[in-house]
Short mmCIF file of C-alpha atoms and ligand atoms in Angstrom, two decimals:
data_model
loop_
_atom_site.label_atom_id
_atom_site.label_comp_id
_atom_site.label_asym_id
_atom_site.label_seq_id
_atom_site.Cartn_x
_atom_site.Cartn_y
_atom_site.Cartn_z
CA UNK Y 1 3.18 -35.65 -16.00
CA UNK Y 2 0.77 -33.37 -17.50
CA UNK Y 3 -1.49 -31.85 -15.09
CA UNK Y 4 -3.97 -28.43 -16.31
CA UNK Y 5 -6.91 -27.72 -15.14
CA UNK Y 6 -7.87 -25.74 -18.23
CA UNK Y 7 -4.72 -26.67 -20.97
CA UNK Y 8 -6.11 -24.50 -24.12
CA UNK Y 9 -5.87 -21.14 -22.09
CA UNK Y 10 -3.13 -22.50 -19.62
CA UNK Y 11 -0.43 -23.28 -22.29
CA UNK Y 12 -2.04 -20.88 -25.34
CA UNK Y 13 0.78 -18.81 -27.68
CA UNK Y 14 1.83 -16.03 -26.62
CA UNK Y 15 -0.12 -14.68 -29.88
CA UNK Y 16 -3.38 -16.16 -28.97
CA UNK Y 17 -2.92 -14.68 -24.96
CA UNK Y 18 -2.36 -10.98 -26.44
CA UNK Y 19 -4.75 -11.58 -28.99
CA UNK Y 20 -7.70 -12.55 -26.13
CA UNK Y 21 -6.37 -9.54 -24.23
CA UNK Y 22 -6.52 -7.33 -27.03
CA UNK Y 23 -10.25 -8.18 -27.60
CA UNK Y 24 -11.69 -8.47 -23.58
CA UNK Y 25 -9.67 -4.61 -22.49
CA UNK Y 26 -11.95 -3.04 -24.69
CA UNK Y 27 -14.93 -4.66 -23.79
CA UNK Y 28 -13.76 -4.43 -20.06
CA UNK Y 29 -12.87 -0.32 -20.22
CA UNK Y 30 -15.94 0.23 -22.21
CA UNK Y 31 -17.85 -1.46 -19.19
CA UNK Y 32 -16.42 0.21 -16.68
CA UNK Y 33 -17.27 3.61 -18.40
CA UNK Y 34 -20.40 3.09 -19.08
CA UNK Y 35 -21.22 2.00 -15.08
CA UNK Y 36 -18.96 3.13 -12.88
CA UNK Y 37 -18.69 6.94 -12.80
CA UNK Y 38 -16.18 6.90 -10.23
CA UNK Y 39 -13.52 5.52 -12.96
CA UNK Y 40 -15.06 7.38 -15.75
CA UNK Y 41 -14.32 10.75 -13.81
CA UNK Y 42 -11.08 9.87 -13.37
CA UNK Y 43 -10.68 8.83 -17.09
CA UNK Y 44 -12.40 12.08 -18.21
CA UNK Y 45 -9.67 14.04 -16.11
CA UNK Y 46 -6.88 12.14 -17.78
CA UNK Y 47 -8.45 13.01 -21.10
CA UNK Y 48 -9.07 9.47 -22.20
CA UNK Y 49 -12.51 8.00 -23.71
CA UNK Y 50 -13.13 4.49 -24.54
CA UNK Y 51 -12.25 5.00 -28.13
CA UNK Y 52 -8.75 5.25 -26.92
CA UNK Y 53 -7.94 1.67 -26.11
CA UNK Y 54 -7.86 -0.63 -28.92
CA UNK Y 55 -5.84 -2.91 -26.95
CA UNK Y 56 -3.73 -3.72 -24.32
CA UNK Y 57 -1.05 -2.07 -25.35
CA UNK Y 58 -2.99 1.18 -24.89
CA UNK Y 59 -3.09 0.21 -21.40
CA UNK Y 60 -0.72 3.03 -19.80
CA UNK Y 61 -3.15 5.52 -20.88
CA UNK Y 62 -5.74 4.55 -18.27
CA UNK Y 63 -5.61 6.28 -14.80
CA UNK Y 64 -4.48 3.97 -11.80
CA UNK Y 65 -6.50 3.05 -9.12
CA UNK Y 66 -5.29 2.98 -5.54
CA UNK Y 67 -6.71 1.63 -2.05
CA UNK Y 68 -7.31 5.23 -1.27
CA UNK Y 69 -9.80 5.44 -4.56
CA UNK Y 70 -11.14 2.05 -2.55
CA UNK Y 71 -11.76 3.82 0.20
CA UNK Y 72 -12.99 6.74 -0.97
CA UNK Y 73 -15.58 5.15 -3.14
CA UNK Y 74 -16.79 2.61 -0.19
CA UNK Y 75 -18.74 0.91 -0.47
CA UNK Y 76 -20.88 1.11 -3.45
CA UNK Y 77 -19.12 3.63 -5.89
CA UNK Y 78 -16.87 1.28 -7.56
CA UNK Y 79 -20.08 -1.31 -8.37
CA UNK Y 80 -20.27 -2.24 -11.89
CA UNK Y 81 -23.34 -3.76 -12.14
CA UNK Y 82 -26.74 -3.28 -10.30
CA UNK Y 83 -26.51 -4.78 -6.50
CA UNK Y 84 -28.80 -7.37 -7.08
CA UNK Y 85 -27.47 -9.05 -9.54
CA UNK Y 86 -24.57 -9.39 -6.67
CA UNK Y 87 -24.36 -12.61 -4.82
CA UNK Y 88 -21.42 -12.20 -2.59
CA UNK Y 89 -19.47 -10.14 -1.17
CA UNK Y 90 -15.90 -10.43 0.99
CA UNK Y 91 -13.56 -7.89 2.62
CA UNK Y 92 -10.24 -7.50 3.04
CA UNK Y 93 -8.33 -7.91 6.46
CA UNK Y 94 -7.31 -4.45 6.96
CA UNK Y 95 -6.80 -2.93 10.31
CA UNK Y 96 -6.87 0.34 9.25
CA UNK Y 97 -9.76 2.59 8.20
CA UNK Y 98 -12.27 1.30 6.07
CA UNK Y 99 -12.48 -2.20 5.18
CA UNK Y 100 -12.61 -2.61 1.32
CA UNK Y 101 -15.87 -4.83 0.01
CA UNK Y 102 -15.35 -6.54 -2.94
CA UNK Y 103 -18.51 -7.38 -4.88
CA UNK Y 104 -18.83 -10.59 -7.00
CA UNK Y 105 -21.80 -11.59 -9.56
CA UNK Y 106 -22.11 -15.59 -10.11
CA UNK Y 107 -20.05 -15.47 -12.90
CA UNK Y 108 -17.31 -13.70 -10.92
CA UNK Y 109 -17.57 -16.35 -9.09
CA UNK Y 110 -17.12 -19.03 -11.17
CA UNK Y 111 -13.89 -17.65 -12.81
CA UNK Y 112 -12.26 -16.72 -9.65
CA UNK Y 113 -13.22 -20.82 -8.76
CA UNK Y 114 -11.39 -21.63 -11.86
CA UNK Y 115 -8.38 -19.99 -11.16
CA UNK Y 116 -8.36 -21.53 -8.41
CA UNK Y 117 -8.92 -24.84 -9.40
CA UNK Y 118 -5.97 -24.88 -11.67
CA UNK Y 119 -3.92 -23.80 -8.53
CA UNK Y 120 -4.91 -27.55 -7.03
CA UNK Y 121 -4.86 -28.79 -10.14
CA UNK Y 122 -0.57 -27.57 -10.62
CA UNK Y 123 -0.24 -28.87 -7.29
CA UNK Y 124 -1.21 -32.31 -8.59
CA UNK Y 125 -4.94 -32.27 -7.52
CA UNK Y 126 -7.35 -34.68 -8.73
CA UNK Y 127 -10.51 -35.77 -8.06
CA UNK Y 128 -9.51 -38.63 -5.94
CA UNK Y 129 -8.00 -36.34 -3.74
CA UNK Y 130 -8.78 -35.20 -0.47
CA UNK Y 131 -8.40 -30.88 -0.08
CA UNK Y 132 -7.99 -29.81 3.70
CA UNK Y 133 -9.11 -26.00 3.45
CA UNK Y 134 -7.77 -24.08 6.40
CA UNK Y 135 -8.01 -20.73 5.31
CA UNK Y 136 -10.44 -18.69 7.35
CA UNK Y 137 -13.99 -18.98 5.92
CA UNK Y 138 -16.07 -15.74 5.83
CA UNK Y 139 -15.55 -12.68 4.81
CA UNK Y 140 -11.56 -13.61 4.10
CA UNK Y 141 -11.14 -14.72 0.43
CA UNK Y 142 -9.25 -17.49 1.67
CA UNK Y 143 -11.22 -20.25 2.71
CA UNK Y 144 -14.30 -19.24 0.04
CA UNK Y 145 -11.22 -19.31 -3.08
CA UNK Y 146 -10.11 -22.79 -2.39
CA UNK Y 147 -13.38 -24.24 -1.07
CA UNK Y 148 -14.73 -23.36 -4.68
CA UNK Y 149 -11.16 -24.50 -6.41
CA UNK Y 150 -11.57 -28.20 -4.65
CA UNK Y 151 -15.46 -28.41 -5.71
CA UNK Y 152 -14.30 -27.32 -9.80
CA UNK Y 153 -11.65 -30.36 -9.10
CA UNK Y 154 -14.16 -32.79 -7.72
CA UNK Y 155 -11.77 -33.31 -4.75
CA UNK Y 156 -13.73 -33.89 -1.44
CA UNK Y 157 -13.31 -30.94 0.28
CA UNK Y 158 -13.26 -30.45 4.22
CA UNK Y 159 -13.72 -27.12 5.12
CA UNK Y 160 -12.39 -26.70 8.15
CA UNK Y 161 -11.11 -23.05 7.99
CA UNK Y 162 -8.08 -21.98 10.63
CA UNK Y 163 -7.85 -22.86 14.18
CA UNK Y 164 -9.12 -25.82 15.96
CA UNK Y 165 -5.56 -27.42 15.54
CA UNK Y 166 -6.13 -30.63 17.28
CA UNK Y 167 -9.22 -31.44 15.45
CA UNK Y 168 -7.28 -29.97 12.20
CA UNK Y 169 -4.80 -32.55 12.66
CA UNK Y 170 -7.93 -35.50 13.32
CA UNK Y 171 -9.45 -35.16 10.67
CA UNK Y 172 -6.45 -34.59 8.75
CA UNK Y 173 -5.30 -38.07 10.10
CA UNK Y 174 -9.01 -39.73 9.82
CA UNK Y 175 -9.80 -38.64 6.78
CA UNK Y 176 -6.28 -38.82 4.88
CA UNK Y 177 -6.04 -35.27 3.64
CA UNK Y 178 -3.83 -35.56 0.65
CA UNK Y 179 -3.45 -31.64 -0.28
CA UNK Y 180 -3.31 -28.67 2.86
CA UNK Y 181 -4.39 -25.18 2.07
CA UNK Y 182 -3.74 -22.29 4.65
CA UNK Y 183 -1.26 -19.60 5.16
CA UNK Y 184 2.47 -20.53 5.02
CA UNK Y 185 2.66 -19.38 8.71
CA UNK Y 186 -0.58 -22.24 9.69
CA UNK Y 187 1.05 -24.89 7.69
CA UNK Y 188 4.35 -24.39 9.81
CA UNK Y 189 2.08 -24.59 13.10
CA UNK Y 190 0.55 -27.46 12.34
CA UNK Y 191 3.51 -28.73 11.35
CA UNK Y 192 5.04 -28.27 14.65
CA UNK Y 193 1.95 -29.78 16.55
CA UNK Y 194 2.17 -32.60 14.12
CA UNK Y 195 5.65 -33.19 15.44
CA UNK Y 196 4.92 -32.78 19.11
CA UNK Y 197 1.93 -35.47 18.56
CA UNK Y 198 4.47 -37.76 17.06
CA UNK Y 199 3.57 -37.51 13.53
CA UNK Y 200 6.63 -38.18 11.49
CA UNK Y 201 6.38 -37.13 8.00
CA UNK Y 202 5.54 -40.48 7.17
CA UNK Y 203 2.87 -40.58 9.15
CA UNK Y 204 1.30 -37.59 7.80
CA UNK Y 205 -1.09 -38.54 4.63
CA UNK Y 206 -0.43 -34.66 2.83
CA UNK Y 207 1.05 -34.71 -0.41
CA UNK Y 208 1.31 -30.99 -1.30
CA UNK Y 209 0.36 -27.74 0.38
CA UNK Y 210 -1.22 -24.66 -1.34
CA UNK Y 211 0.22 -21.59 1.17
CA UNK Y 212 -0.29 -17.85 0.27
CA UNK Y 213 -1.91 -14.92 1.43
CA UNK Y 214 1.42 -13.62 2.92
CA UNK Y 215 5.11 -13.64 2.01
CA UNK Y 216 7.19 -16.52 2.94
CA UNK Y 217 10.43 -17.48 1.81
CA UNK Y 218 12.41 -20.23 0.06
CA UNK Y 219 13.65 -21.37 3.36
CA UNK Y 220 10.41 -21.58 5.05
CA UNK Y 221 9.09 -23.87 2.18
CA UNK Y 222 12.08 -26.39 2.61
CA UNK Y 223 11.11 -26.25 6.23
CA UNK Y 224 7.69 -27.02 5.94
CA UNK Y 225 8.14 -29.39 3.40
CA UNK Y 226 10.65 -31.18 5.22
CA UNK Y 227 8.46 -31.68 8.57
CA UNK Y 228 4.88 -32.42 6.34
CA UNK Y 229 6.32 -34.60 4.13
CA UNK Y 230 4.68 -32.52 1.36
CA UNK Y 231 5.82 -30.74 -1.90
CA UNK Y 232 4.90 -26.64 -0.64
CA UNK Y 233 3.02 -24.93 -3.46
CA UNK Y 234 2.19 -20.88 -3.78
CA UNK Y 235 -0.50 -19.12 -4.62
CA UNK Y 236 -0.75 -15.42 -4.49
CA UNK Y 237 -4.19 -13.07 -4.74
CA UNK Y 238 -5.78 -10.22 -3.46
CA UNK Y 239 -9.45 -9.61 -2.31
CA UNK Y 240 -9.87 -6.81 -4.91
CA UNK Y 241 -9.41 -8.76 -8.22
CA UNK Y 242 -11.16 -11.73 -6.24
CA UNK Y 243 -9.04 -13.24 -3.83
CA UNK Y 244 -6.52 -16.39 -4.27
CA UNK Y 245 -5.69 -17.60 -7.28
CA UNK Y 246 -4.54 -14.48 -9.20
CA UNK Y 247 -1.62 -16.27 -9.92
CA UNK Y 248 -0.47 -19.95 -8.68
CA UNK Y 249 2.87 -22.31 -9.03
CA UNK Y 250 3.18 -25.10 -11.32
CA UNK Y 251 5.51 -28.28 -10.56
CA UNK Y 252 8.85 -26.21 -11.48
CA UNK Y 253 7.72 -24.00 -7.88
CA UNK Y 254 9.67 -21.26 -9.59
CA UNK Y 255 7.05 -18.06 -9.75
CA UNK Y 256 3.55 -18.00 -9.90
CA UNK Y 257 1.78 -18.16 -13.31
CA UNK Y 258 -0.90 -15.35 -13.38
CA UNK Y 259 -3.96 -16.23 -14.71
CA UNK Y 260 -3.32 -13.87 -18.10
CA UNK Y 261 -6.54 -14.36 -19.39
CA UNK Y 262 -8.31 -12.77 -16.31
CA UNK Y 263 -5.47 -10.73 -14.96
CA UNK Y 264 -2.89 -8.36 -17.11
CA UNK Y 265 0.25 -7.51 -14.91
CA UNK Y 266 2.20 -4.78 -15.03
CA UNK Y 267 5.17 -3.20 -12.90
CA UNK Y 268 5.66 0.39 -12.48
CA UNK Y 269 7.84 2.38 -10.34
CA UNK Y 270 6.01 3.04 -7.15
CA UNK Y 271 7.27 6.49 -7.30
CA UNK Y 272 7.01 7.88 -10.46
CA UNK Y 273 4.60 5.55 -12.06
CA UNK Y 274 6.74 5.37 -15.00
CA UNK Y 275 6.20 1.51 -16.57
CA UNK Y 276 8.71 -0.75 -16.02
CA UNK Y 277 10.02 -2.91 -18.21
CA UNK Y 278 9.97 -7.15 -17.29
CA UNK Y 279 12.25 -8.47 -15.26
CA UNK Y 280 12.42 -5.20 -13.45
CA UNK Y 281 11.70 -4.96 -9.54
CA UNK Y 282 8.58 -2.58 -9.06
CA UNK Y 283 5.06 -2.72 -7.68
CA UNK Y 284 2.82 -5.18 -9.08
CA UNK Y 285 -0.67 -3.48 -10.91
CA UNK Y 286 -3.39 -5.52 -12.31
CA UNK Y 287 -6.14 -5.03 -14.41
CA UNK Y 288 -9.21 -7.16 -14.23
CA UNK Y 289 -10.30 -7.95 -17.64
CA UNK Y 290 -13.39 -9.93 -17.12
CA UNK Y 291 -14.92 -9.23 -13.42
CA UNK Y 292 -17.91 -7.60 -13.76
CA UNK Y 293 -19.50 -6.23 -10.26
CA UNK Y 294 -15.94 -4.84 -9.19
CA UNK Y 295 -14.18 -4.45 -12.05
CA UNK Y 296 -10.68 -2.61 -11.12
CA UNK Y 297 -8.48 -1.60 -13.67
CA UNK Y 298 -4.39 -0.78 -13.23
CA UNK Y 299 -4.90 -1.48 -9.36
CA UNK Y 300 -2.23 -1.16 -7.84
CA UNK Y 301 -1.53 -3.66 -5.24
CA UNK Y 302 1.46 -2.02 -2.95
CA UNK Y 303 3.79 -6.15 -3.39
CA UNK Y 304 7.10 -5.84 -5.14
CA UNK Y 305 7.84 -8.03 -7.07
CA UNK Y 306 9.06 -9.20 -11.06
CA UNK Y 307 7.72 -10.75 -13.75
CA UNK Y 308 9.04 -13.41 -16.27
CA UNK Y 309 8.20 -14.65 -19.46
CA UNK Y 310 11.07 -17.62 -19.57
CA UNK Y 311 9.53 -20.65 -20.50
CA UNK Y 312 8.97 -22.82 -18.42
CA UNK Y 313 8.88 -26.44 -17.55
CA UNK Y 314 5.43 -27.31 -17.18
CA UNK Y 315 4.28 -26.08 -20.39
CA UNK Y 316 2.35 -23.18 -19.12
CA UNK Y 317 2.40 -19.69 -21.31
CA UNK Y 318 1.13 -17.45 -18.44
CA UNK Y 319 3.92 -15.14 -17.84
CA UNK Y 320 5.26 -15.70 -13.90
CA UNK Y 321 5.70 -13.66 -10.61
CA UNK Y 322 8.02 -13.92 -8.09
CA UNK Y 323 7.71 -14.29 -4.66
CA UNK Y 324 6.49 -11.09 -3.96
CA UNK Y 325 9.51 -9.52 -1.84
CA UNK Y 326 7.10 -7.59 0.64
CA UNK Y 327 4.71 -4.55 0.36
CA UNK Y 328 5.61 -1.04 -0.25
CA UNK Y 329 4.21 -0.61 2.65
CA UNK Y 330 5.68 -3.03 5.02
CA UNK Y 331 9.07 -2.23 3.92
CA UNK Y 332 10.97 -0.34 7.24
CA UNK Y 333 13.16 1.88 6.62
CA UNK Y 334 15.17 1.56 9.47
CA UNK Y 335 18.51 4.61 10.15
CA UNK Y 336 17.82 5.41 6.67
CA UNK Y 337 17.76 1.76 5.08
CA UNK Y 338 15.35 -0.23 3.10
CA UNK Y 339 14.31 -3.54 5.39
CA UNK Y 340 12.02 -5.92 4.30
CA UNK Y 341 10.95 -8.70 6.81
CA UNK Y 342 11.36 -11.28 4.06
CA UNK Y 343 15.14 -10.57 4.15
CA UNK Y 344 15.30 -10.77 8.13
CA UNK Y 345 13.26 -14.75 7.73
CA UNK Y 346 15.70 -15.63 5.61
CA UNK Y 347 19.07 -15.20 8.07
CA UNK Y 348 16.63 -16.58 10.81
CA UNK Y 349 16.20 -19.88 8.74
CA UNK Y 350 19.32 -20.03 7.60
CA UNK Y 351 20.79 -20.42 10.84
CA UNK Y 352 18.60 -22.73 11.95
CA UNK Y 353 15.73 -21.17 13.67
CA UNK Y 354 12.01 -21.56 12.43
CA UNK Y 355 10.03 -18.88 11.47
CA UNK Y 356 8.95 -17.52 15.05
CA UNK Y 357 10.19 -14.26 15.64
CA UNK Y 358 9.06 -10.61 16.14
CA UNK Y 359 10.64 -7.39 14.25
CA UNK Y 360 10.02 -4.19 17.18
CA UNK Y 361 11.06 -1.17 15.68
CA UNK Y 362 11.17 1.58 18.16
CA UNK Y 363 13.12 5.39 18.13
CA UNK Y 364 15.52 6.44 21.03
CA UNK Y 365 17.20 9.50 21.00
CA UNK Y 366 16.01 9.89 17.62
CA UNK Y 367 17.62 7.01 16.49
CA UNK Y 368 15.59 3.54 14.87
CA UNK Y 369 16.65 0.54 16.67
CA UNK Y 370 15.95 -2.36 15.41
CA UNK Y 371 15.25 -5.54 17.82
CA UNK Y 372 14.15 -8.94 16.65
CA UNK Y 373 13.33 -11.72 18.59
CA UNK Y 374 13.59 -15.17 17.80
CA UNK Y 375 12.61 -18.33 19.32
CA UNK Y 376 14.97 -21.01 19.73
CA UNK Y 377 13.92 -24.03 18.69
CA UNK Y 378 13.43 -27.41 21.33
CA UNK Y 379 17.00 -28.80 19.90
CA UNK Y 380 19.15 -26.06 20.30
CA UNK Y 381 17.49 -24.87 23.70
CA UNK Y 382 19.95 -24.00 26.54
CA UNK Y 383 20.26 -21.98 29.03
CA UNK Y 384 23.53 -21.31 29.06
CA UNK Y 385 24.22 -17.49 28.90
CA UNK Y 386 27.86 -18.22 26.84
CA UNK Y 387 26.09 -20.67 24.61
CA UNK Y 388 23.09 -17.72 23.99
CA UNK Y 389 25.10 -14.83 23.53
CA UNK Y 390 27.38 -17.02 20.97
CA UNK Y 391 24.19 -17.65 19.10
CA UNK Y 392 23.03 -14.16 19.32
CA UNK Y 393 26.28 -12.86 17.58
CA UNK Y 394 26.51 -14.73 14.91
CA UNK Y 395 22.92 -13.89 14.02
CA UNK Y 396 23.74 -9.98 14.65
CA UNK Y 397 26.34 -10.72 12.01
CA UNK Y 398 24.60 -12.73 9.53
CA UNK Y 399 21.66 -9.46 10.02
CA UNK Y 400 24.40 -6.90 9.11
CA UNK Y 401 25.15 -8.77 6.36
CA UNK Y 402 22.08 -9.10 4.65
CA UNK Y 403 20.78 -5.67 5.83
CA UNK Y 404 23.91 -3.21 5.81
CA UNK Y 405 23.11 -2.15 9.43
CA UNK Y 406 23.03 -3.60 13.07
CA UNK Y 407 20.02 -5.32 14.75
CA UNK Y 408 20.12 -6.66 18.41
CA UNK Y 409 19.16 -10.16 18.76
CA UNK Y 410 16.96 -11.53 21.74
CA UNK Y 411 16.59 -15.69 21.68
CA UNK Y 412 13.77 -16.84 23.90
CA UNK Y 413 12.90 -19.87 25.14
CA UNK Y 414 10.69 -22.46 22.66
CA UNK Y 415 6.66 -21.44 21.99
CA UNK Y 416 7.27 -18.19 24.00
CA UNK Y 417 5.69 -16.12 20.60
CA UNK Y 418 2.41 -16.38 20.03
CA UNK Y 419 1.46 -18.92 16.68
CA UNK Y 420 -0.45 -17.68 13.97
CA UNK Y 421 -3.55 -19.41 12.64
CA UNK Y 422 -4.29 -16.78 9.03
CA UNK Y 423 -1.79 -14.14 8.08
CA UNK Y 424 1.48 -14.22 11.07
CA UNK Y 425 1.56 -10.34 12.75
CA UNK Y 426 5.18 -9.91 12.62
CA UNK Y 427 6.56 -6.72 13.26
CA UNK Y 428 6.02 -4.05 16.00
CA UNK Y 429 6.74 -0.72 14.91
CA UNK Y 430 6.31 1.58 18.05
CA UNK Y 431 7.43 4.74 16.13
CA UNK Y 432 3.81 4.95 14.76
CA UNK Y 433 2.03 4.80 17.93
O1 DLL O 501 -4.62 -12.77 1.04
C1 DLL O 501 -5.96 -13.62 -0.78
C2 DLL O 501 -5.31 -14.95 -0.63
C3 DLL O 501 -5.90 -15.91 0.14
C4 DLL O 501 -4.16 -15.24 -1.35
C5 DLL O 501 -5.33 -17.17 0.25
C6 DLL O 501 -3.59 -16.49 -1.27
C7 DLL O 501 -4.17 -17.46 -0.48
P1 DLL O 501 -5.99 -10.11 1.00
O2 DLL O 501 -6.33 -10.44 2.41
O3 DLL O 501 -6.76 -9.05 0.32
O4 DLL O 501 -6.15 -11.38 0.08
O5 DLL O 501 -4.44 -9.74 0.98
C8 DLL O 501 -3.79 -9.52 -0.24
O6 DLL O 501 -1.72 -10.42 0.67
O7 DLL O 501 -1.60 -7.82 -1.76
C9 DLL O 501 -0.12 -9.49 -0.76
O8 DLL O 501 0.47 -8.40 -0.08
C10 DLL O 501 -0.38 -10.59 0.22
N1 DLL O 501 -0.26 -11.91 -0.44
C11 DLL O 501 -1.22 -12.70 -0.93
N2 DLL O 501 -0.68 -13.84 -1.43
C12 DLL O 501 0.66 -13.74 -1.24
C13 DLL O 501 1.77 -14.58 -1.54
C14 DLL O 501 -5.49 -12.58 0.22
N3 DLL O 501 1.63 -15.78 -2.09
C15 DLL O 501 -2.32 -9.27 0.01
N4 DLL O 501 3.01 -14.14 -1.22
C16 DLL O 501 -1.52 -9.13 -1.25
C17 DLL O 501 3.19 -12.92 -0.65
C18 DLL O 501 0.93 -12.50 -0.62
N5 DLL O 501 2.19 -12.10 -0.33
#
């Protein structure tokens, strides 16, 4: 079944996707140029002018921008257009210095809604459907991304944002919510409330689920889609080139399809900035080609991830991105090795477990160690030590495999970790504090 929200850009030739490119980057750079001295500085000390790009493949000549440039140019000196033709702004979650504002005029707006609407739309969204936001409404891109997604669609949209489970799962139940949007880590909450309310997957009206804003892994999606009943849909963005809907999964839920005609991607070696070529692992940097009041260009967003142009099944051209693997920086390096918490979900699941656990990463005797603590789920609770310490090993062993070095393994008792209603807090690293 065909299903695009927007099929003439969606499944356009490769030709006709370059060729659109080709002809918004130098619009876009000469934009940015003319308005935003910040970037034109940093273009003038690279020793490039606008006269330099004649298309996208000119692209590596332009300077990157970082979330330090973010910071340093908060709040107003990456603006490309004057405030008040502004209607909105959000802010990213971090916890760490500055906040980043990201500045949107209406017509930001409406393009970042259409992205987003062919998100729900490849999820197999129509207007008769019934689109449960639970992202966190305010200044979190989350809840504002889909909200406007479900409107474009003409699905009737409840805006409930996160938390609030038991009326989440009322009005998911009294008003037959066909399609769930929240974080990977909500879904598998309410999931699990669902369950304990004696909600059988038949019981439970959802049809698909469109989970991002934080890595999750295959496993987790065969988990959640197992307990809701529901076919488990990505979608992957960042408050800086909007929010979700940067890129979104089709029906083949192999990689995300970034919206090319908004969005170039490119990969890059996060240490020497060299270009990578596709298919290569390296951190993902996008260029905004038609945002206007924050228009960032090579950005580069910290995931790792890869990019494919294989065709694919649904008839969309828009190149794809994996699941991004983790961030550059929430990658531990742990006794000298590379851990991402990705890899660590995916031995939990494996074996069983759901995806409640901690990561605490702590120093003694100037050694890492590496703890992780998972929660046991209702079935295989027991307290008997022999029956623990057997599950424990073989965890410890399936951790060395995946990871090359040894982790100790604490089970604890069912609902002893604290649930996560936006982005799950998973790891603890005390060597920082
Ligand atoms: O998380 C936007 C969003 C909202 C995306 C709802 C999807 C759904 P930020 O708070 O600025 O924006 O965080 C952006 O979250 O750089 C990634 O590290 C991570 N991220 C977002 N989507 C995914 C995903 C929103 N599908 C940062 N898989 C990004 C893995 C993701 N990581």
């Amino acid at each position: 079944m065909e299903r695009y929200f927007q099929k003439e850009i969606e499944c356009a030739s490769r030709e006709e996707i370059k060729a659109m490119q080709d002809e918004k980057i130098v619009a876009q750079v000469k934009h940015v140029w003319e308005n935003v001295p910040y970037y034109k500085k940093k273009m003038e000390k690279k020793g490039v002018t606008p006269d330099d790009i004649k298309g996208i493949d000119d692209l590596y000549k332009l300077p990157f921008l970082s979330k330090a440039d973010l910071r340093d140019a908060y709040p107003y000196g990456l603006l490309g257009v004057p405030l008040d033709e502004c209607v909105r702004i959000h802010s990213t979650s971090g916890t760490t210095g500055k906040r980043v504002v990201a500045f949107y005029t209406q017509d930001d707006i409406d393009l970042w809604d259409d992205c987003c609407a062919r998100a729900i739309v490849a999820a197999g969204g129509t207007k008769s459907d019934v689109c449960q936001v639970s992202y966190g409404y305010g200044l979190f891109t989350g809840g504002a991304g889909l909200n406007g997604g479900s409107h474009k669609v003409g699905c009737l949209t409840l805006p409930m944002s996160s938390g609030s489970t038991d009326r989440q799962i009322m009005f998911n139940q009294d008003l037959q919510a066909t399609i769930l949007c929240c974080t990977p880590s909500y879904a598998a909450y309410l999931g699990e409330r669902m369950k304990e309310m004696g909600y059988g997957p038949d019981e439970i009206p959802l049809k698909a689920g469109i989970f991002g804003a934080e890595a999750w892994s295959e496993e987790m999606r065969h988990d959640i889609e197992k307990t809701l009943g529901i076919k488990a849909y990505d979608i992957y963005g960042l408050t800086e080139l909007s929010g979700p809907g940067v890129a979104f999964e089709c029906s083949e839920q192999n990689g995300m399809h970034i919206n090319e005609d908004h969005f170039v991607a490119e990969i890059i070696d996060p240490d020497t900035e060299e270009v990578l070529p596709i298919g290569s692992e390296g951190e993902l940097v996008f260029t905004a080609l038609d945002k206007k009041a924050f228009p960032l260009l090579r950005y580069r967003t910290r995931d790792i991830c890869r990019l494919s142009l294989e065709k694919c099944s649904c008839g969309r051209t828009h190149v794809r991105m994996c699941k991004p693997k983790g961030r550059t920086d929430d990658m531990l390096i742990i006794r000298g090795v590379n851990v991402f918490p990705s890899q660590i979900e995916t031995v939990l699941i494996n074996h069983g477990y759901a995806a409640n656990y901690q990561i605490i990463v702590g120093r003694v005797n100037n050694t890492d160690t590496l703890d992780v603590k998972v929660e046991m789920t209702p079935e295989m609770f027991t307290d008997n030590i022999g029956d623990i310490e057997a599950r424990q090993k073989e965890l410890v062993d399936g951790l060395k495999a995946m990871l090359g070095i040894k982790a100790k393994v604490i089970l604890v008792a069912p609902k002893t970790i604290q649930r996560s209603e936006g982005k799950a807090v998973r790891v603890i690293d005390n060597r920082k504090i």
